[in-house]
PDB file of C-alpha atoms in Angstrom:
ATOM      1  CA  UNK J 282     -23.108  50.510 211.287  1.00 44.00           C
ATOM      2  CA  UNK J 283     -20.245  52.985 210.516  1.00 53.00           C
ATOM      3  CA  UNK J 284     -18.630  54.735 213.017  1.00 86.00           C
ATOM      4  CA  UNK J 285     -20.480  58.670 213.377  1.00 94.00           C
ATOM      5  CA  UNK J 286     -17.540  60.906 211.324  1.00 97.00           C
ATOM      6  CA  UNK J 287     -17.721  64.900 212.631  1.00 98.00           C
ATOM      7  CA  UNK J 288     -17.963  67.413 210.431  1.00 98.00           C
ATOM      8  CA  UNK J 289     -18.100  71.285 211.110  1.00 98.00           C
ATOM      9  CA  UNK J 290     -19.308  73.884 208.272  1.00 98.00           C
ATOM     10  CA  UNK J 291     -19.638  77.409 208.265  1.00 98.00           C
ATOM     11  CA  UNK J 292     -20.458  80.788 206.129  1.00 98.00           C
ATOM     12  CA  UNK J 293     -19.318  84.230 205.397  1.00 97.00           C
ATOM     13  CA  UNK J 294     -20.116  87.534 203.990  1.00 97.00           C
ATOM     14  CA  UNK J 295     -18.043  89.990 203.888  1.00 95.00           C
ATOM     15  CA  UNK J 296     -20.469  93.338 204.652  1.00 92.00           C
ATOM     16  CA  UNK J 297     -23.574  91.487 205.332  1.00 90.00           C
ATOM     17  CA  UNK J 298     -24.541  91.304 202.997  1.00 95.00           C
ATOM     18  CA  UNK J 299     -21.431  91.164 200.698  1.00 96.00           C
ATOM     19  CA  UNK J 300     -19.136  89.218 199.379  1.00 97.00           C
ATOM     20  CA  UNK J 301     -20.407  85.354 200.550  1.00 98.00           C
ATOM     21  CA  UNK J 302     -19.434  81.710 200.502  1.00 98.00           C
ATOM     22  CA  UNK J 303     -19.632  78.507 202.187  1.00 98.00           C
ATOM     23  CA  UNK J 304     -17.389  76.097 203.397  1.00 98.00           C
ATOM     24  CA  UNK J 305     -17.231  72.768 205.117  1.00 98.00           C
ATOM     25  CA  UNK J 306     -14.622  69.977 206.434  1.00 98.00           C
ATOM     26  CA  UNK J 307     -15.208  66.069 206.677  1.00 98.00           C
ATOM     27  CA  UNK J 308     -12.791  64.516 209.434  1.00 97.00           C
ATOM     28  CA  UNK J 309     -13.168  60.851 210.855  1.00 94.00           C
ATOM     29  CA  UNK J 310     -14.708  59.249 213.722  1.00 92.00           C
ATOM     30  CA  UNK J 311     -11.273  60.269 216.145  1.00 91.00           C
ATOM     31  CA  UNK J 312     -11.840  64.664 214.352  1.00 93.00           C
ATOM     32  CA  UNK J 313      -9.293  64.732 212.101  1.00 95.00           C
ATOM     33  CA  UNK J 314      -9.920  66.706 208.908  1.00 96.00           C
ATOM     34  CA  UNK J 315      -9.900  64.264 205.903  1.00 97.00           C
ATOM     35  CA  UNK J 316     -12.156  66.106 202.782  1.00 97.00           C
ATOM     36  CA  UNK J 317     -12.892  69.870 202.912  1.00 98.00           C
ATOM     37  CA  UNK J 318     -14.876  72.299 200.064  1.00 98.00           C
ATOM     38  CA  UNK J 319     -15.658  75.765 200.209  1.00 98.00           C
ATOM     39  CA  UNK J 320     -17.265  78.183 197.443  1.00 98.00           C
ATOM     40  CA  UNK J 321     -18.485  81.445 196.697  1.00 98.00           C
ATOM     41  CA  UNK J 322     -22.118  82.725 196.707  1.00 98.00           C
ATOM     42  CA  UNK J 323     -21.455  85.970 195.015  1.00 98.00           C
ATOM     43  CA  UNK J 324     -23.742  88.456 197.048  1.00 97.00           C
ATOM     44  CA  UNK J 325     -25.430  86.856 200.270  1.00 98.00           C
ATOM     45  CA  UNK J 326     -26.498  87.177 203.969  1.00 97.00           C
ATOM     46  CA  UNK J 327     -24.244  86.282 206.173  1.00 97.00           C
ATOM     47  CA  UNK J 328     -27.071  83.134 207.038  1.00 97.00           C
ATOM     48  CA  UNK J 329     -27.768  82.403 203.663  1.00 98.00           C
ATOM     49  CA  UNK J 330     -23.936  81.593 203.779  1.00 98.00           C
ATOM     50  CA  UNK J 331     -24.459  79.093 206.823  1.00 98.00           C
ATOM     51  CA  UNK J 332     -27.316  77.770 205.573  1.00 98.00           C
ATOM     52  CA  UNK J 333     -25.425  76.332 202.390  1.00 98.00           C
ATOM     53  CA  UNK J 334     -22.400  76.023 203.928  1.00 98.00           C
ATOM     54  CA  UNK J 335     -24.762  72.916 205.778  1.00 98.00           C
ATOM     55  CA  UNK J 336     -26.771  71.940 203.229  1.00 98.00           C
ATOM     56  CA  UNK J 337     -23.546  71.049 200.718  1.00 98.00           C
ATOM     57  CA  UNK J 338     -22.360  69.735 203.818  1.00 98.00           C
ATOM     58  CA  UNK J 339     -25.159  66.659 204.024  1.00 98.00           C
ATOM     59  CA  UNK J 340     -24.864  66.295 200.144  1.00 98.00           C
ATOM     60  CA  UNK J 341     -21.441  65.398 200.509  1.00 98.00           C
ATOM     61  CA  UNK J 342     -22.179  62.783 203.209  1.00 97.00           C
ATOM     62  CA  UNK J 343     -23.511  59.478 202.442  1.00 96.00           C
ATOM     63  CA  UNK J 344     -26.787  59.689 203.840  1.00 96.00           C
ATOM     64  CA  UNK J 345     -26.159  55.823 206.032  1.00 95.00           C
ATOM     65  CA  UNK J 346     -23.247  57.813 207.589  1.00 96.00           C
ATOM     66  CA  UNK J 347     -23.879  58.686 210.953  1.00 97.00           C
ATOM     67  CA  UNK J 348     -22.655  62.247 211.674  1.00 97.00           C
ATOM     68  CA  UNK J 349     -21.832  65.535 214.412  1.00 98.00           C
ATOM     69  CA  UNK J 350     -22.411  68.262 212.370  1.00 98.00           C
ATOM     70  CA  UNK J 351     -20.629  70.553 214.593  1.00 98.00           C
ATOM     71  CA  UNK J 352     -21.904  74.817 213.519  1.00 97.00           C
ATOM     72  CA  UNK J 353     -21.270  78.083 214.992  1.00 97.00           C
ATOM     73  CA  UNK J 354     -24.243  79.272 213.727  1.00 96.00           C
ATOM     74  CA  UNK J 355     -27.468  79.411 216.367  1.00 95.00           C
ATOM     75  CA  UNK J 356     -29.679  80.951 213.659  1.00 97.00           C
ATOM     76  CA  UNK J 357     -28.732  77.474 210.507  1.00 97.00           C
ATOM     77  CA  UNK J 358     -28.553  75.050 213.461  1.00 97.00           C
ATOM     78  CA  UNK J 359     -31.945  76.114 215.402  1.00 96.00           C
ATOM     79  CA  UNK J 360     -34.177  76.547 211.837  1.00 97.00           C
ATOM     80  CA  UNK J 361     -33.744  73.119 210.947  1.00 96.00           C
ATOM     81  CA  UNK J 362     -33.527  71.372 214.507  1.00 95.00           C
ATOM     82  CA  UNK J 363     -35.780  73.941 216.931  1.00 96.00           C
ATOM     83  CA  UNK J 364     -38.145  75.985 214.438  1.00 96.00           C
ATOM     84  CA  UNK J 365     -38.354  73.916 211.638  1.00 96.00           C
ATOM     85  CA  UNK J 366     -41.745  72.309 213.071  1.00 95.00           C
ATOM     86  CA  UNK J 367     -44.005  75.372 213.988  1.00 96.00           C
ATOM     87  CA  UNK J 368     -43.362  76.738 210.650  1.00 96.00           C
ATOM     88  CA  UNK J 369     -44.012  74.307 208.740  1.00 95.00           C
ATOM     89  CA  UNK J 370     -47.413  74.010 210.983  1.00 95.00           C
ATOM     90  CA  UNK J 371     -47.977  77.820 210.408  1.00 96.00           C
ATOM     91  CA  UNK J 372     -47.598  77.359 206.947  1.00 96.00           C
ATOM     92  CA  UNK J 373     -43.840  78.319 206.135  1.00 96.00           C
ATOM     93  CA  UNK J 374     -45.234  81.647 208.517  1.00 96.00           C
ATOM     94  CA  UNK J 375     -43.653  82.664 211.394  1.00 94.00           C
ATOM     95  CA  UNK J 376     -44.991  83.391 215.214  1.00 90.00           C
ATOM     96  CA  UNK J 377     -44.816  87.382 214.256  1.00 92.00           C
ATOM     97  CA  UNK J 378     -46.821  86.495 210.884  1.00 94.00           C
ATOM     98  CA  UNK J 379     -43.982  86.775 208.659  1.00 95.00           C
ATOM     99  CA  UNK J 380     -42.814  84.609 205.182  1.00 97.00           C
ATOM    100  CA  UNK J 381     -39.631  82.667 206.783  1.00 97.00           C
ATOM    101  CA  UNK J 382     -36.715  83.736 205.794  1.00 97.00           C
ATOM    102  CA  UNK J 383     -34.180  82.347 203.178  1.00 97.00           C
ATOM    103  CA  UNK J 384     -36.941  78.828 202.909  1.00 97.00           C
ATOM    104  CA  UNK J 385     -35.589  76.949 200.294  1.00 98.00           C
ATOM    105  CA  UNK J 386     -32.609  76.489 201.551  1.00 98.00           C
ATOM    106  CA  UNK J 387     -34.396  75.776 205.069  1.00 98.00           C
ATOM    107  CA  UNK J 388     -36.676  73.248 202.967  1.00 97.00           C
ATOM    108  CA  UNK J 389     -33.796  70.925 200.823  1.00 98.00           C
ATOM    109  CA  UNK J 390     -31.773  71.080 204.356  1.00 98.00           C
ATOM    110  CA  UNK J 391     -35.187  69.177 205.321  1.00 97.00           C
ATOM    111  CA  UNK J 392     -35.122  67.277 203.212  1.00 97.00           C
ATOM    112  CA  UNK J 393     -31.378  65.828 203.313  1.00 98.00           C
ATOM    113  CA  UNK J 394     -31.892  65.341 207.523  1.00 97.00           C
ATOM    114  CA  UNK J 395     -34.675  63.289 206.633  1.00 96.00           C
ATOM    115  CA  UNK J 396     -34.355  59.092 207.696  1.00 94.00           C
ATOM    116  CA  UNK J 397     -30.535  60.965 208.480  1.00 96.00           C
ATOM    117  CA  UNK J 398     -28.563  60.115 211.673  1.00 97.00           C
ATOM    118  CA  UNK J 399     -27.674  63.461 212.722  1.00 98.00           C
ATOM    119  CA  UNK J 400     -26.400  65.480 215.633  1.00 97.00           C
ATOM    120  CA  UNK J 401     -26.256  68.465 216.326  1.00 97.00           C
ATOM    121  CA  UNK J 402     -23.818  71.069 217.754  1.00 97.00           C
ATOM    122  CA  UNK J 403     -23.271  74.155 218.646  1.00 96.00           C
ATOM    123  CA  UNK J 404     -19.702  76.220 219.348  1.00 96.00           C
ATOM    124  CA  UNK J 405     -18.325  79.261 219.727  1.00 92.00           C
ATOM    125  CA  UNK J 406     -17.178  80.675 217.212  1.00 90.00           C
ATOM    126  CA  UNK J 407     -13.082  83.365 216.987  1.00 81.00           C
ATOM    127  CA  UNK J 408     -11.972  81.310 220.267  1.00 82.00           C
ATOM    128  CA  UNK J 409      -7.852  80.923 220.964  1.00 75.00           C
ATOM    129  CA  UNK J 410      -9.266  77.307 222.765  1.00 80.00           C
ATOM    130  CA  UNK J 411     -12.086  76.864 219.958  1.00 88.00           C
ATOM    131  CA  UNK J 412     -12.923  74.092 218.091  1.00 94.00           C
ATOM    132  CA  UNK J 413     -10.279  73.315 215.028  1.00 94.00           C
ATOM    133  CA  UNK J 414     -12.480  72.314 212.731  1.00 96.00           C
ATOM    134  CA  UNK J 415     -14.847  75.465 213.020  1.00 96.00           C
ATOM    135  CA  UNK J 416     -11.891  77.259 212.660  1.00 95.00           C
ATOM    136  CA  UNK J 417     -10.649  75.527 209.033  1.00 96.00           C
ATOM    137  CA  UNK J 418     -15.221  76.269 208.003  1.00 97.00           C
ATOM    138  CA  UNK J 419     -14.230  79.548 208.710  1.00 96.00           C
ATOM    139  CA  UNK J 420     -11.404  80.155 207.361  1.00 95.00           C
ATOM    140  CA  UNK J 421     -12.248  78.560 203.607  1.00 97.00           C
ATOM    141  CA  UNK J 422     -15.577  80.035 203.425  1.00 97.00           C
ATOM    142  CA  UNK J 423     -14.555  83.637 204.875  1.00 96.00           C
ATOM    143  CA  UNK J 424     -11.533  82.694 201.967  1.00 96.00           C
ATOM    144  CA  UNK J 425     -14.228  81.856 199.243  1.00 97.00           C
ATOM    145  CA  UNK J 426     -15.808  84.861 199.883  1.00 96.00           C
ATOM    146  CA  UNK J 427     -13.299  87.020 199.265  1.00 96.00           C
ATOM    147  CA  UNK J 428     -11.849  84.686 196.087  1.00 96.00           C
ATOM    148  CA  UNK J 429     -15.484  83.986 194.735  1.00 97.00           C
ATOM    149  CA  UNK J 430     -13.475  80.230 193.917  1.00 97.00           C
ATOM    150  CA  UNK J 431     -14.902  77.093 194.625  1.00 97.00           C
ATOM    151  CA  UNK J 432     -12.301  74.896 196.286  1.00 97.00           C
ATOM    152  CA  UNK J 433     -11.244  71.235 197.602  1.00 98.00           C
ATOM    153  CA  UNK J 434     -10.033  68.161 197.911  1.00 97.00           C
ATOM    154  CA  UNK J 435     -11.846  66.539 195.039  1.00 95.00           C
ATOM    155  CA  UNK J 436     -10.987  70.717 193.156  1.00 95.00           C
ATOM    156  CA  UNK J 437      -7.416  69.206 193.151  1.00 95.00           C
ATOM    157  CA  UNK J 438      -6.862  71.985 197.216  1.00 93.00           C
ATOM    158  CA  UNK J 439      -5.696  68.999 199.026  1.00 88.00           C
ATOM    159  CA  UNK J 440      -4.208  70.523 201.490  1.00 93.00           C
ATOM    160  CA  UNK J 441      -6.516  71.819 204.177  1.00 95.00           C
ATOM    161  CA  UNK J 442      -7.199  75.283 204.592  1.00 94.00           C
ATOM    162  CA  UNK J 443      -4.713  76.881 207.659  1.00 92.00           C
ATOM    163  CA  UNK J 444      -7.201  79.539 210.762  1.00 90.00           C
ATOM    164  CA  UNK J 445      -6.093  82.885 210.717  1.00 81.00           C
ATOM    165  CA  UNK J 446      -3.947  83.305 214.620  1.00 78.00           C
ATOM    166  CA  UNK J 447      -8.232  84.322 216.734  1.00 66.00           C
ATOM    167  CA  UNK J 448      -7.514  85.963 219.741  1.00 56.00           C
ATOM    168  CA  UNK J 449      -7.896  85.238 223.014  1.00 55.00           C
ATOM    169  CA  UNK J 450     -10.761  86.140 225.755  1.00 50.00           C
ATOM    170  CA  UNK J 451     -10.138  89.919 226.651  1.00 49.00           C
ATOM    171  CA  UNK J 452      -8.816  90.366 230.112  1.00 50.00           C
ATOM    172  CA  UNK J 453     -11.434  92.612 232.340  1.00 46.00           C
ATOM    173  CA  UNK J 454     -10.629  96.409 232.463  1.00 43.00           C
ATOM    174  CA  UNK J 455      -9.259  96.285 235.827  1.00 41.00           C
ATOM    175  CA  UNK J 456     -10.064 100.189 237.915  1.00 39.00           C
ATOM    176  CA  UNK J 457      -7.994 103.185 236.443  1.00 39.00           C
ATOM    177  CA  UNK J 458      -9.131 102.311 232.405  1.00 36.00           C
ATOM    178  CA  UNK J 459      -6.299  99.563 231.264  1.00 34.00           C
ATOM    179  CA  UNK J 460      -6.664  99.004 227.957  1.00 33.00           C
ATOM    180  CA  UNK J 461      -7.312  95.784 227.019  1.00 31.00           C
ATOM    181  CA  UNK J 462      -5.484  93.292 225.564  1.00 29.00           C
ATOM    182  CA  UNK J 463      -5.814  89.923 223.764  1.00 30.00           C
ATOM    183  CA  UNK J 464      -2.646  86.768 224.489  1.00 32.00           C
ATOM    184  CA  UNK J 465      -1.308  88.388 221.168  1.00 34.00           C
ATOM    185  CA  UNK J 466      -0.216  91.558 223.067  1.00 35.00           C
ATOM    186  CA  UNK J 467      -2.657  93.349 221.195  1.00 34.00           C
ATOM    187  CA  UNK J 468      -4.467  96.801 223.022  1.00 33.00           C
ATOM    188  CA  UNK J 469      -8.328  97.319 222.571  1.00 35.00           C
ATOM    189  CA  UNK J 470      -8.510 100.547 223.993  1.00 39.00           C
ATOM    190  CA  UNK J 471      -6.860 103.653 223.838  1.00 39.00           C
ATOM    191  CA  UNK J 472      -7.249 104.020 219.907  1.00 40.00           C
ATOM    192  CA  UNK J 473      -4.073 102.928 219.559  1.00 41.00           C
ATOM    193  CA  UNK J 474      -3.548 100.707 216.779  1.00 44.00           C
ATOM    194  CA  UNK J 475      -3.169  96.563 216.780  1.00 57.00           C
ATOM    195  CA  UNK J 476       0.634  95.648 218.042  1.00 66.00           C
ATOM    196  CA  UNK J 477       1.899  93.095 215.271  1.00 73.00           C
ATOM    197  CA  UNK J 478       2.954  89.373 215.292  1.00 75.00           C
ATOM    198  CA  UNK J 479       5.471  86.612 213.703  1.00 69.00           C
ATOM    199  CA  UNK J 480       2.036  84.377 211.679  1.00 64.00           C
ATOM    200  CA  UNK J 481       2.806  81.444 212.899  1.00 58.00           C
ATOM    201  CA  UNK J 482       0.801  79.270 209.900  1.00 57.00           C
ATOM    202  CA  UNK J 483       0.102  81.240 206.306  1.00 60.00           C
ATOM    203  CA  UNK J 484      -3.670  82.861 205.729  1.00 65.00           C
ATOM    204  CA  UNK J 485      -4.882  85.447 203.903  1.00 70.00           C
ATOM    205  CA  UNK J 486      -5.788  88.726 203.629  1.00 73.00           C
ATOM    206  CA  UNK J 487      -9.436  90.669 203.780  1.00 69.00           C
ATOM    207  CA  UNK J 488      -7.527  92.117 200.767  1.00 70.00           C
ATOM    208  CA  UNK J 489      -6.752  88.447 199.600  1.00 65.00           C
ATOM    209  CA  UNK J 490      -4.028  87.961 199.328  1.00 69.00           C
ATOM    210  CA  UNK J 491      -1.858  85.316 201.313  1.00 70.00           C
ATOM    211  CA  UNK J 492       0.271  86.462 203.742  1.00 68.00           C
ATOM    212  CA  UNK J 493       3.768  83.705 204.522  1.00 71.00           C
ATOM    213  CA  UNK J 494       4.445  82.127 208.629  1.00 65.00           C
ATOM    214  CA  UNK J 495       6.853  84.772 210.274  1.00 70.00           C
ATOM    215  CA  UNK J 496       5.296  87.169 208.444  1.00 74.00           C
ATOM    216  CA  UNK J 497       4.190  90.072 210.677  1.00 76.00           C
ATOM    217  CA  UNK J 498       0.035  91.128 210.619  1.00 77.00           C
ATOM    218  CA  UNK J 499      -1.769  92.583 212.351  1.00 74.00           C
ATOM    219  CA  UNK J 500      -5.958  92.132 213.367  1.00 67.00           C
ATOM    220  CA  UNK J 501      -7.442  94.181 210.877  1.00 67.00           C
ATOM    221  CA  UNK J 502     -11.076  94.638 212.279  1.00 59.00           C
ATOM    222  CA  UNK J 503     -11.764  91.248 212.824  1.00 53.00           C
ATOM    223  CA  UNK J 504      -9.504  88.997 211.166  1.00 64.00           C
ATOM    224  CA  UNK J 505      -5.624  89.022 210.972  1.00 72.00           C
ATOM    225  CA  UNK J 506      -4.219  90.308 208.021  1.00 76.00           C
ATOM    226  CA  UNK J 507      -1.399  92.542 206.235  1.00 72.00           C
ATOM    227  CA  UNK J 508       0.401  95.502 208.418  1.00 68.00           C
ATOM    228  CA  UNK J 509      -0.831  98.118 205.686  1.00 73.00           C
ATOM    229  CA  UNK J 510      -3.854  96.514 205.510  1.00 73.00           C
ATOM    230  CA  UNK J 511      -4.978  98.364 208.349  1.00 62.00           C
ATOM    231  CA  UNK J 512      -7.081 101.498 209.641  1.00 44.00           C
TER     232      UNK J 512
END
């Protein structure tokens, strides 16, 4: 039997619903990234992006290869590992009697999981100490949501997406109302703007344009980007 490979998948929606995309990365059994793919979804929800990413990942893995799938979406993971049997018994209705959302995607994933050796691992998202493969999949999905273009190893893009710097968990607020700070020195209290830092790696801004390693960037909402693009 082949060694269990490690993979991660993620979806993104800029607005939820909004411009959406999906992405996955497949590594060897040691966790070394080997190939990736991402694609656009037009206007869709984040949940559709998450489920589509899992579907496309399973389609890319040989059915006979054991795989560990890492995800930061509890919805997508629980949908296919916990809730699915009950939905089937209830005629594809939820416990409250409502039709199951995104049923076609869930059914497609259910068929892909049949007779396969697949394990799922939840990993927290957007953490400085988070899972590297999940960060790559997240960046791939985010880039696809912005560009609305497909990319990946098989499409002539051999280099892995480089995740934007993730902020450390904010420190506990001290007495006296001191602002919380991240390890990058970004103040999140008192209404002040985020302080700029030099990017360690190249990445892409929410505006859709790239920034280079060494360029000054700042936290714009949930991601890093050009100073001029901050609110």
